[in-house]
PDB file of C-alpha atoms and ligand atoms in Angstrom:
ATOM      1  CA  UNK J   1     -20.783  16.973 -20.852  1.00  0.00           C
ATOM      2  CA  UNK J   2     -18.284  14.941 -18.911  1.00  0.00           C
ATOM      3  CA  UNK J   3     -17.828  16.271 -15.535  1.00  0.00           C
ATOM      4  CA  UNK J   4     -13.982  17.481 -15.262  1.00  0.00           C
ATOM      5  CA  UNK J   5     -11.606  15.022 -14.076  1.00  0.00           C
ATOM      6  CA  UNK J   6     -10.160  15.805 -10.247  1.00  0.00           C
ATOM      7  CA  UNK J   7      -7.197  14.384  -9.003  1.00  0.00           C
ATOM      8  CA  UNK J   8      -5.673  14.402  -5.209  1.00  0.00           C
ATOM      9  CA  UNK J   9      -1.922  14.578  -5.683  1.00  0.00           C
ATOM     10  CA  UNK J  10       1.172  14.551  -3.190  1.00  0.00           C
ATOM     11  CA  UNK J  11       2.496  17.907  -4.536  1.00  0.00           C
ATOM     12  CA  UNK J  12       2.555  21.803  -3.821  1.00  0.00           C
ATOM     13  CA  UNK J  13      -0.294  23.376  -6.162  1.00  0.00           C
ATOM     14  CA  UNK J  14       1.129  26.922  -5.970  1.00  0.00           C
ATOM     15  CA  UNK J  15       0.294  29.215  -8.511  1.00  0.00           C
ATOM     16  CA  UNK J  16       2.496  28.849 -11.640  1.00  0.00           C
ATOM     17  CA  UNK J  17       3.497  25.620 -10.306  1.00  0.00           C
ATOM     18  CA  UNK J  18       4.780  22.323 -12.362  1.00  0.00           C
ATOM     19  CA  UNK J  19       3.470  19.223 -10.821  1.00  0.00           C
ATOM     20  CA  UNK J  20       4.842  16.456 -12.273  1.00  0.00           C
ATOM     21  CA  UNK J  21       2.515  12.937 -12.913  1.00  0.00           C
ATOM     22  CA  UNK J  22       2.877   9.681 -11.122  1.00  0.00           C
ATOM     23  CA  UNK J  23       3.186   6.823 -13.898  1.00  0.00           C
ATOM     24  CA  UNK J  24      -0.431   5.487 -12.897  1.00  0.00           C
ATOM     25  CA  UNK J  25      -2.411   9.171 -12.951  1.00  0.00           C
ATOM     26  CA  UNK J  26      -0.278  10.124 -16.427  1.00  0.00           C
ATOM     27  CA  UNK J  27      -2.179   6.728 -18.038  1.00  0.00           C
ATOM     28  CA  UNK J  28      -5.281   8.012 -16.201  1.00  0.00           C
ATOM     29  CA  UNK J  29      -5.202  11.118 -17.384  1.00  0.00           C
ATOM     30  CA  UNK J  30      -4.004  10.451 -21.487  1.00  0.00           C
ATOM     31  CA  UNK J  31      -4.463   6.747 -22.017  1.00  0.00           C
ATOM     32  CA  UNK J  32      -8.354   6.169 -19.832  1.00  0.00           C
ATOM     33  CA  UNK J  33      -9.590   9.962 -20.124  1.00  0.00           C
ATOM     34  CA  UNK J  34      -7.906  10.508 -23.726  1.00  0.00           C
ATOM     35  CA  UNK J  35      -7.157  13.823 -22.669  1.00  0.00           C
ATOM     36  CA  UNK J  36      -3.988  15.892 -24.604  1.00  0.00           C
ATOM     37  CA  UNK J  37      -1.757  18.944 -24.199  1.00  0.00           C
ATOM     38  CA  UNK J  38      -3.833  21.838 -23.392  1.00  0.00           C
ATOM     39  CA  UNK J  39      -6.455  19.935 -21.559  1.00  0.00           C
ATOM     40  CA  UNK J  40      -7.478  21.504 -18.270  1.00  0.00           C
ATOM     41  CA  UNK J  41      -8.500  19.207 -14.677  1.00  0.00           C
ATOM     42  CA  UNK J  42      -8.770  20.165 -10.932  1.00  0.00           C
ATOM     43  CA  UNK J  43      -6.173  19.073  -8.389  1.00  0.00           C
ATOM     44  CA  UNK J  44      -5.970  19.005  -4.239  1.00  0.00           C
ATOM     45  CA  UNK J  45      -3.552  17.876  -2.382  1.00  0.00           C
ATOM     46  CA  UNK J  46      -5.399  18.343   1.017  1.00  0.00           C
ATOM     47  CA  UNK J  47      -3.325  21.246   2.095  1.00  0.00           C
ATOM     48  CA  UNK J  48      -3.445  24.150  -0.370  1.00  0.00           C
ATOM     49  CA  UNK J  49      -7.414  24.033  -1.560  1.00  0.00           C
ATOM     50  CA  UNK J  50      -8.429  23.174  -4.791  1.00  0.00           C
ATOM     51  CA  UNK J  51      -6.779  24.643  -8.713  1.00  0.00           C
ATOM     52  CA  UNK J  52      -7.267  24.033 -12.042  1.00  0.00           C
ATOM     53  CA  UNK J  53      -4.566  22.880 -13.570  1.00  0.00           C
ATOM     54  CA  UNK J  54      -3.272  22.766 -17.149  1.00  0.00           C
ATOM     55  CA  UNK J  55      -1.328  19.628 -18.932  1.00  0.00           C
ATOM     56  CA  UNK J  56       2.201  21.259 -20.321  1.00  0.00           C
ATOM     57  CA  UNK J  57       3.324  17.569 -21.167  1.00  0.00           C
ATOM     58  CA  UNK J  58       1.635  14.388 -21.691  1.00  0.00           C
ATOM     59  CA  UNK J  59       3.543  10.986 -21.947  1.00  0.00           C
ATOM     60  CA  UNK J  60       2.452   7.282 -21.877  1.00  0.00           C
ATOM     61  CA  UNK J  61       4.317   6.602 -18.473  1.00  0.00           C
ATOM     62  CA  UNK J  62       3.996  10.448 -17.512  1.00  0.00           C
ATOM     63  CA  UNK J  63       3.613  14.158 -17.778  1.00  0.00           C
ATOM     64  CA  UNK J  64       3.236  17.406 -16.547  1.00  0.00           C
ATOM     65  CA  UNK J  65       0.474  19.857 -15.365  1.00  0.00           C
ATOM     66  CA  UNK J  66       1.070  23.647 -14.326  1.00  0.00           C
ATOM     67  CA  UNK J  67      -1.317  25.063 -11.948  1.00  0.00           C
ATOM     68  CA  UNK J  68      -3.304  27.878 -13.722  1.00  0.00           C
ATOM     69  CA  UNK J  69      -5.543  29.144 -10.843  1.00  0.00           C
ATOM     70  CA  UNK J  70      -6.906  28.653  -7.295  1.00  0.00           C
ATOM     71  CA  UNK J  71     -10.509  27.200  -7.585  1.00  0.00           C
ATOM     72  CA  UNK J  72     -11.847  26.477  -4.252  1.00  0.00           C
ATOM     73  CA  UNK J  73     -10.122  27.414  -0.773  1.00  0.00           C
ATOM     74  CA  UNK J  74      -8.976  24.236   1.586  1.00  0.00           C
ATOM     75  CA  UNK J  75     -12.492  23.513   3.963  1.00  0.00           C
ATOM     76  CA  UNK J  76     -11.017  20.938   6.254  1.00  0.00           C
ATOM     77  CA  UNK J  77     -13.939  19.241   7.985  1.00  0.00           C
ATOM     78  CA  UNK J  78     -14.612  19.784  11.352  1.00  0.00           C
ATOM     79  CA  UNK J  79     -12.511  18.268  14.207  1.00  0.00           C
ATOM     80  CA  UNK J  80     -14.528  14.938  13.805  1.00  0.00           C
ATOM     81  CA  UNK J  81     -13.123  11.414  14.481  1.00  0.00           C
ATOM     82  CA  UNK J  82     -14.641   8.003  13.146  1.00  0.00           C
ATOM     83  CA  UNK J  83     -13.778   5.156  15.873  1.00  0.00           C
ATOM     84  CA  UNK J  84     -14.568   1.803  14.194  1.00  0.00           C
ATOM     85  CA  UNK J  85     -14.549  -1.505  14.549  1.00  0.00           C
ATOM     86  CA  UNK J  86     -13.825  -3.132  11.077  1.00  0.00           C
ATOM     87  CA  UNK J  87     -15.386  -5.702   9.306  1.00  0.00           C
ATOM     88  CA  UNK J  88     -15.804  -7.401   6.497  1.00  0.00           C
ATOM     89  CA  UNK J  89     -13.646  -6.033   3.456  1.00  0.00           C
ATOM     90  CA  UNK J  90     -16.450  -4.214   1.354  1.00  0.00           C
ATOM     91  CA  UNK J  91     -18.388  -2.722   4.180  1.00  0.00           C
ATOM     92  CA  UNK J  92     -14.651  -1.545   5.719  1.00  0.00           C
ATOM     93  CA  UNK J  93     -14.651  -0.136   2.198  1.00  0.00           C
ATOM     94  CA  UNK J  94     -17.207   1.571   2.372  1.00  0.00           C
ATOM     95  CA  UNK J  95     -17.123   2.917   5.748  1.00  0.00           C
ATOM     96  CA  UNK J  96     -14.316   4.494   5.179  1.00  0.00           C
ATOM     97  CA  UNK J  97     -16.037   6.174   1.786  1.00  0.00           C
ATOM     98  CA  UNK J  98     -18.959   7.328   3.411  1.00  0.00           C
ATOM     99  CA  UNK J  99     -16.325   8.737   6.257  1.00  0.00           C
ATOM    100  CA  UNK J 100     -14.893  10.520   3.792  1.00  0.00           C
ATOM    101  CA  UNK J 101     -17.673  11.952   1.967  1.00  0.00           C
ATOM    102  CA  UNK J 102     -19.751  12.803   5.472  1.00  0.00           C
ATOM    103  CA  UNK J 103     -16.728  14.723   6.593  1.00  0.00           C
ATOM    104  CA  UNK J 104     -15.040  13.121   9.329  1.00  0.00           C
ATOM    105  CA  UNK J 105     -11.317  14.427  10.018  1.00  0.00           C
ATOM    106  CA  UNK J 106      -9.637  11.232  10.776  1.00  0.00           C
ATOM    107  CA  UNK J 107     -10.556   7.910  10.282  1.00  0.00           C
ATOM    108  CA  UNK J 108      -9.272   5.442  13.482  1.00  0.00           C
ATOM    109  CA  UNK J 109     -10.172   1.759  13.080  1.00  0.00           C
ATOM    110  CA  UNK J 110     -10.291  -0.019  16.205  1.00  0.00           C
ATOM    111  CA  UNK J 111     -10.070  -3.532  17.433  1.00  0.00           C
ATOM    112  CA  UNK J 112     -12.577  -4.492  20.121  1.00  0.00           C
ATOM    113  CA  UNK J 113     -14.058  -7.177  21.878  1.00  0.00           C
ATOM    114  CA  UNK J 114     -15.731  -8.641  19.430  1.00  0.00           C
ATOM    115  CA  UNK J 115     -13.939  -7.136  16.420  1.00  0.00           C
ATOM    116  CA  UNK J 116     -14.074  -9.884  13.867  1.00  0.00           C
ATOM    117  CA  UNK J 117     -10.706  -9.018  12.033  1.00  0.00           C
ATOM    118  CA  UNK J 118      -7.553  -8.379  13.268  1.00  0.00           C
ATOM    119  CA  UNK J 119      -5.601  -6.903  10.343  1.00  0.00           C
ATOM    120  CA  UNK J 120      -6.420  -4.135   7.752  1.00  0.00           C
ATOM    121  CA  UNK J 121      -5.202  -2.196   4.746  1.00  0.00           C
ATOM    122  CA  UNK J 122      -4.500   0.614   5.954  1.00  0.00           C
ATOM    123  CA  UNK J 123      -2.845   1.540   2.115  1.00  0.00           C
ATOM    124  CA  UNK J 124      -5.527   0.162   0.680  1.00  0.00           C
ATOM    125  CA  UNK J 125      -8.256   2.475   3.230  1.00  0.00           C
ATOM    126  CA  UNK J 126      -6.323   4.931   2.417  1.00  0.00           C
ATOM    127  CA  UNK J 127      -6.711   4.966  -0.798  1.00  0.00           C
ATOM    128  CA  UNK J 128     -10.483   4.854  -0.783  1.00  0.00           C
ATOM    129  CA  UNK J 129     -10.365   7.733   1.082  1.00  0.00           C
ATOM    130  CA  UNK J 130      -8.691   9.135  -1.451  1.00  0.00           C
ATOM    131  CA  UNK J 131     -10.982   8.294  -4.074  1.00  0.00           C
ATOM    132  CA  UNK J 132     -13.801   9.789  -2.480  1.00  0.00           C
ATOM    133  CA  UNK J 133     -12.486  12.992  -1.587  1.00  0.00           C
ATOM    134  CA  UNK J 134     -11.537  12.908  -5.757  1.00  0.00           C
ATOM    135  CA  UNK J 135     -15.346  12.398  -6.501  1.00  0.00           C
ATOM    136  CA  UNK J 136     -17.128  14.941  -4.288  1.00  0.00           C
ATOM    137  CA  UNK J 137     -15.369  17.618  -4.699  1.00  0.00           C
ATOM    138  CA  UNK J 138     -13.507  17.529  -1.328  1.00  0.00           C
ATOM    139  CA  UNK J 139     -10.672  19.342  -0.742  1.00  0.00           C
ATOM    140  CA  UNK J 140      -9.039  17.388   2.320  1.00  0.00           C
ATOM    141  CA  UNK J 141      -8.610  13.445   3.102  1.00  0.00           C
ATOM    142  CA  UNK J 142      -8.868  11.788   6.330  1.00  0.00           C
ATOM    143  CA  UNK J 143      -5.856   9.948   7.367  1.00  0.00           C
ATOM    144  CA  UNK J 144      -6.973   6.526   8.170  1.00  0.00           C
ATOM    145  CA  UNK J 145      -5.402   5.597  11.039  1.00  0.00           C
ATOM    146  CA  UNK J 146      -3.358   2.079  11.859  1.00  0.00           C
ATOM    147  CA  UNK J 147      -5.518  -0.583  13.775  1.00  0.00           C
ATOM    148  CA  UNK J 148      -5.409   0.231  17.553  1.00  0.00           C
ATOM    149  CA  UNK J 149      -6.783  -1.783  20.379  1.00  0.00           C
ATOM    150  CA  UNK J 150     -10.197   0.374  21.855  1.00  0.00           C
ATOM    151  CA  UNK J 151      -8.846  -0.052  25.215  1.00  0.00           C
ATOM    152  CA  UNK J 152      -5.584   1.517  24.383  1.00  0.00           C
ATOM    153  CA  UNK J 153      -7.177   4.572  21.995  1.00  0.00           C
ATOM    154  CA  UNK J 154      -9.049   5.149  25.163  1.00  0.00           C
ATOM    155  CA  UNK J 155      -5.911   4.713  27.521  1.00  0.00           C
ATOM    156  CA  UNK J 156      -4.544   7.627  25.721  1.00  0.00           C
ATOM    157  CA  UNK J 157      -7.518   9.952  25.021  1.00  0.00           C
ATOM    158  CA  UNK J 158      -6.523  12.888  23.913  1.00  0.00           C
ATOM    159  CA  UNK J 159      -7.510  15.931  26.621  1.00  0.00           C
ATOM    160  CA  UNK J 160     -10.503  18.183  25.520  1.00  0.00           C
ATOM    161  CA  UNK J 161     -12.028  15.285  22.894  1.00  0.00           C
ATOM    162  CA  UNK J 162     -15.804  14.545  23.278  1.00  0.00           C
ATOM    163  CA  UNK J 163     -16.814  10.841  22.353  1.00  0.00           C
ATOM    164  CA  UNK J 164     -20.211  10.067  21.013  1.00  0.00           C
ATOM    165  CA  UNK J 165     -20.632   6.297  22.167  1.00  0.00           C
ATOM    166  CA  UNK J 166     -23.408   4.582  19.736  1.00  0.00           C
ATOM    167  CA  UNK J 167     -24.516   1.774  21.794  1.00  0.00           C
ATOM    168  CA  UNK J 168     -27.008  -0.553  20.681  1.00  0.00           C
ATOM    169  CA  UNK J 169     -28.315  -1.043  23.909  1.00  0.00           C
ATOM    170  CA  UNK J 170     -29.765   2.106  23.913  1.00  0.00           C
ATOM    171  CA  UNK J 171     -31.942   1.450  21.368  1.00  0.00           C
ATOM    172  CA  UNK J 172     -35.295   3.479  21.255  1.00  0.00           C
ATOM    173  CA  UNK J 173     -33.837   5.817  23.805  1.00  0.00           C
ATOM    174  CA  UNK J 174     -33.173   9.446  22.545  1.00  0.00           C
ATOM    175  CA  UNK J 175     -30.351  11.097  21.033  1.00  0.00           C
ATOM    176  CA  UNK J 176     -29.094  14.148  23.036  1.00  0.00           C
ATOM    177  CA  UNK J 177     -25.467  15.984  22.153  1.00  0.00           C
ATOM    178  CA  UNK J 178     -24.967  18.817  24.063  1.00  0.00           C
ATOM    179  CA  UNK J 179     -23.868  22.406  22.338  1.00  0.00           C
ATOM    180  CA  UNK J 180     -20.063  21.361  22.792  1.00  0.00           C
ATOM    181  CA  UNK J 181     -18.275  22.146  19.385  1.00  0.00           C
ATOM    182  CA  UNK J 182     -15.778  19.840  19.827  1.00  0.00           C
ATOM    183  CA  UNK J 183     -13.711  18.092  18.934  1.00  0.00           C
ATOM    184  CA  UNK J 184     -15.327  14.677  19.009  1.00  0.00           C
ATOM    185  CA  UNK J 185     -15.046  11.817  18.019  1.00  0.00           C
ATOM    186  CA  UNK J 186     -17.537   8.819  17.086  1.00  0.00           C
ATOM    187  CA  UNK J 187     -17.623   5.434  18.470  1.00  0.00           C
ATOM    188  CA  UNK J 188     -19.411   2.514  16.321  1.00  0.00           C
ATOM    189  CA  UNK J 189     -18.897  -0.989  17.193  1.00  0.00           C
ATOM    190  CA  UNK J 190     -18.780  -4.314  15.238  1.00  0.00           C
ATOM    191  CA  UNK J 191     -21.289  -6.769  13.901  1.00  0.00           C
ATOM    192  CA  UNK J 192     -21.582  -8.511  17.840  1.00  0.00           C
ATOM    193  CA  UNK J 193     -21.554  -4.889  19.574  1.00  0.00           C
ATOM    194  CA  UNK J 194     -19.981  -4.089  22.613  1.00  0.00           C
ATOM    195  CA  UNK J 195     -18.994  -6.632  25.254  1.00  0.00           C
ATOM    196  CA  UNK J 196     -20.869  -5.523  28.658  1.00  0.00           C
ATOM    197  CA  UNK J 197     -16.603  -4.968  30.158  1.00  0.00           C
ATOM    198  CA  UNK J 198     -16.984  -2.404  27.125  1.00  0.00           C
ATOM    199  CA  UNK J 199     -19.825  -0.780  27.916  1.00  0.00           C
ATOM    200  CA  UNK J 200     -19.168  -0.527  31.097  1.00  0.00           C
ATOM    201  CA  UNK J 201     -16.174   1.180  30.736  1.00  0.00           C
ATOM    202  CA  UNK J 202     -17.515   3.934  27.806  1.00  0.00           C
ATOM    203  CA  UNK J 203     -20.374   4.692  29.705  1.00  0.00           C
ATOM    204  CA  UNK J 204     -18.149   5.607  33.247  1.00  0.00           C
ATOM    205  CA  UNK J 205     -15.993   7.788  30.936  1.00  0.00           C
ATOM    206  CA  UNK J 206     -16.198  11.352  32.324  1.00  0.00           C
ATOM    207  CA  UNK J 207     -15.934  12.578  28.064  1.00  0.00           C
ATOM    208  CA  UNK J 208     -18.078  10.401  26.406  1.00  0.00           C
ATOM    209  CA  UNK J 209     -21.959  10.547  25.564  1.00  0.00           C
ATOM    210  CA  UNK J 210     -23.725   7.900  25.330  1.00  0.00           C
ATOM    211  CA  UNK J 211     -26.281   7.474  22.148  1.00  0.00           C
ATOM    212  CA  UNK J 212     -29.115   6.239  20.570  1.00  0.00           C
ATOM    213  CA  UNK J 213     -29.070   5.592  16.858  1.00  0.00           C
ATOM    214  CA  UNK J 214     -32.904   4.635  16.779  1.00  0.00           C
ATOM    215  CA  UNK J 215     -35.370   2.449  17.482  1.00  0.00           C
ATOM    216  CA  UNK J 216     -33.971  -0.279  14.967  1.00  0.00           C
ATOM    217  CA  UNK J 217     -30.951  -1.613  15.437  1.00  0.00           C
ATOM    218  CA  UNK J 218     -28.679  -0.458  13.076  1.00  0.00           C
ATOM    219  CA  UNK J 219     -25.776  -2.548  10.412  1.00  0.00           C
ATOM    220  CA  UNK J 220     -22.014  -1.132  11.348  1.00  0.00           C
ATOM    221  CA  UNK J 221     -21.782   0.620   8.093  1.00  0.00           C
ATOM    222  CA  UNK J 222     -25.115   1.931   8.080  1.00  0.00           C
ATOM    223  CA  UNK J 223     -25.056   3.238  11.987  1.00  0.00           C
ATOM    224  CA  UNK J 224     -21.431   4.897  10.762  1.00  0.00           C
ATOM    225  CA  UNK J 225     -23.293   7.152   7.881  1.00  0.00           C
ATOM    226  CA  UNK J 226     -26.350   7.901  10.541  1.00  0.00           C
ATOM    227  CA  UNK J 227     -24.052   8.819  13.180  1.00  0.00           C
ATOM    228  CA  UNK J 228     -21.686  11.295  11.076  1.00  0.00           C
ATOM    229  CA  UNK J 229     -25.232  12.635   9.795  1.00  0.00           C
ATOM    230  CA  UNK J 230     -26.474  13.146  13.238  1.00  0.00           C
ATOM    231  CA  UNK J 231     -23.261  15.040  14.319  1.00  0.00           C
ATOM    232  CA  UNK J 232     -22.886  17.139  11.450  1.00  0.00           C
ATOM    233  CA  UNK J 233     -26.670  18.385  11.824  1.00  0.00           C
ATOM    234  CA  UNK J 234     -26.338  18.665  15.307  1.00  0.00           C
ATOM    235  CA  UNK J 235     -22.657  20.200  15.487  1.00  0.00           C
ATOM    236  CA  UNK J 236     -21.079  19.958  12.925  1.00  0.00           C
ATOM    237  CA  UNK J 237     -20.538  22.088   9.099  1.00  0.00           C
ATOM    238  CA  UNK J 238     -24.181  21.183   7.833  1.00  0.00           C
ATOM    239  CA  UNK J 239     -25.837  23.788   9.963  1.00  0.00           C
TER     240      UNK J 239
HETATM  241  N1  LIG C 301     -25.056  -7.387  17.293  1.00  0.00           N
HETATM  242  C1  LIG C 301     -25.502  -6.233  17.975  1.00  0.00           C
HETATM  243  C2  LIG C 301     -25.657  -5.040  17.021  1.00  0.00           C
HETATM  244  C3  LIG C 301     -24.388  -4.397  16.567  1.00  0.00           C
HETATM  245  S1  LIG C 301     -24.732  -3.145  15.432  1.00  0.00           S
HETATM  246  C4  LIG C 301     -26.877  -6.498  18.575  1.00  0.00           C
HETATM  247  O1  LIG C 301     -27.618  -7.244  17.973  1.00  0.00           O
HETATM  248  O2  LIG C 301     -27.159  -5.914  19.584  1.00  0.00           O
HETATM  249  C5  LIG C 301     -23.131  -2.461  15.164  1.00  0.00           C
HETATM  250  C6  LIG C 301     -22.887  -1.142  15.839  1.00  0.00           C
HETATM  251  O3  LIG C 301     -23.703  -0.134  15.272  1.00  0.00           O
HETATM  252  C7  LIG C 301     -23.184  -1.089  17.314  1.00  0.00           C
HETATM  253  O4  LIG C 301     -22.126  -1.572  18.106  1.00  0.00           O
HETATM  254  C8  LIG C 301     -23.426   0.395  17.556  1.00  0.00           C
HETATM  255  O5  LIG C 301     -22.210   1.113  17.678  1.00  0.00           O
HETATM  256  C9  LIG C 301     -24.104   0.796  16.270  1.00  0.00           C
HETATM  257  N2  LIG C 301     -25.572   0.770  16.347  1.00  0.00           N
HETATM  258  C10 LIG C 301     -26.411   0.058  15.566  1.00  0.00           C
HETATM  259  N3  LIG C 301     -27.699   0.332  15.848  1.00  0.00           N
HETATM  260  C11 LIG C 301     -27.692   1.238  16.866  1.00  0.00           C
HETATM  261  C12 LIG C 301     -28.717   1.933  17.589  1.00  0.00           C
HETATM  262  N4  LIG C 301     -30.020   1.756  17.342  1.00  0.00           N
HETATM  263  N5  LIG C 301     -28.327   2.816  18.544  1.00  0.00           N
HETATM  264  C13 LIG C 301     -27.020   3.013  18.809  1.00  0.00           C
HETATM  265  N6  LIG C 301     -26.012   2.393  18.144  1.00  0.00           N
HETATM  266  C14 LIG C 301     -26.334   1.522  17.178  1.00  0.00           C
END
């Protein structure tokens, strides 16, 4: 059986509710997934959990659900930040994915020393985050943030924030996070690492820890999905 078809839309999913259907999902929904009048699919819009939702109307350029019933409850992840340094366009891509999927709260790109581009999508990010909170069942997406310098996220650290600095240097060294619940937030740099002015810096910081990902070093996109993995066990909502 095809698995149902879950959509994350910009509307209040109250009980009862119409939610009218953006040109783009309504061709989704009737002219991709062939699906009529009648036909039932799960909606989120990040806020009010998860409901099933029936289609009242369905139109080549739109349509029109009604929310039947509430389905899952809204589990926001835990107060989790990804700080990373983009880089090339698919692994971006998937970074912010596997973000998404791992749990992470927000999603804050960040330009460092050796940050090898200088722009981003941050529509485009978006959406992917988007996309994978439609295909695992999430009920919340990250807001990817706008490209900020490092220096200046840290300039402006929010009080009360734990950073978990993954620093290649450490490499083979052990991986301790203290019992602190949070909030945190994740630091993973680019393909050239940290510059020592960097380093130097993160590790004087009175909130951040200072990690190990291993005795390997570690691809940006790959040390992103170990860290998240790493928190979550340790503190986060996979104990
Ligand atoms: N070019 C650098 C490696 C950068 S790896 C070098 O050869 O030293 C990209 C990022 O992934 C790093 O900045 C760090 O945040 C993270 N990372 C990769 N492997 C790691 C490890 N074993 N321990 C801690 N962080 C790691």
């Amino acid at each position: 059986m095809a698995s149902i078809v879950r959509l994350y839309v910009d509307h209040a999913l109250g009980q009862g509710q119409t939610v009218p259907l953006t040109r783009d999902h309504a061709h989704y929904l009737f002219g991709v997934m062939r699906l009529g009048v009648g036909a039932e699919i799960l909606l989120f819009n990040g806020v009010d959990g998860e409901v099933a939702a029936e289609v009242v109307e369905a139109g080549k350029r739109g349509g029109v659900l009604r929310c039947v019933r509430q389905t899952k409850p809204l589990q926001p992840p835990p107060d989790l930040w990804l700080l990373f340094a983009p880089i090339k366009k698919a692994r971006t891509d998937f970074i912010v994915e596997k973000a998404t999927e791992m749990g992470a709260l927000r999603i804050c790109p960040v330009q460092t020393a050796f940050t090898n581009s200088e722009r981003i999508r941050q529509d485009r990010l978006q959406a992917h985050a988007v996309e994978a909170a439609e295909q695992c069942g999430g009920t919340f997406v990250p807001e990817v943030a706008a490209l900020q310098k490092l220096g200046a996220v840290l300039d402006h650290w929010p009080e009360g924030r734990r950073l978990m600095f993954c620093d290649e240097e450490q490499v083979g060294a052990g991986l301790e996070l203290d019992g602190d619940p949070g909030p945190w937030a994740i630091l993973i740099g680019p393909e050239g690492g940290f510059s020592p002015q960097e380093r130097a810096r993160l590790a004087a910081l009175p909130f951040a820890t200072t990690v190990s990902l291993g005795p390997r070093i570690l691809r940006a996109d790959t040390a992103a999905v170990a860290a998240l993995t790493l928190w979550q066990t340790a503190l986060g909502d996979w104990r």
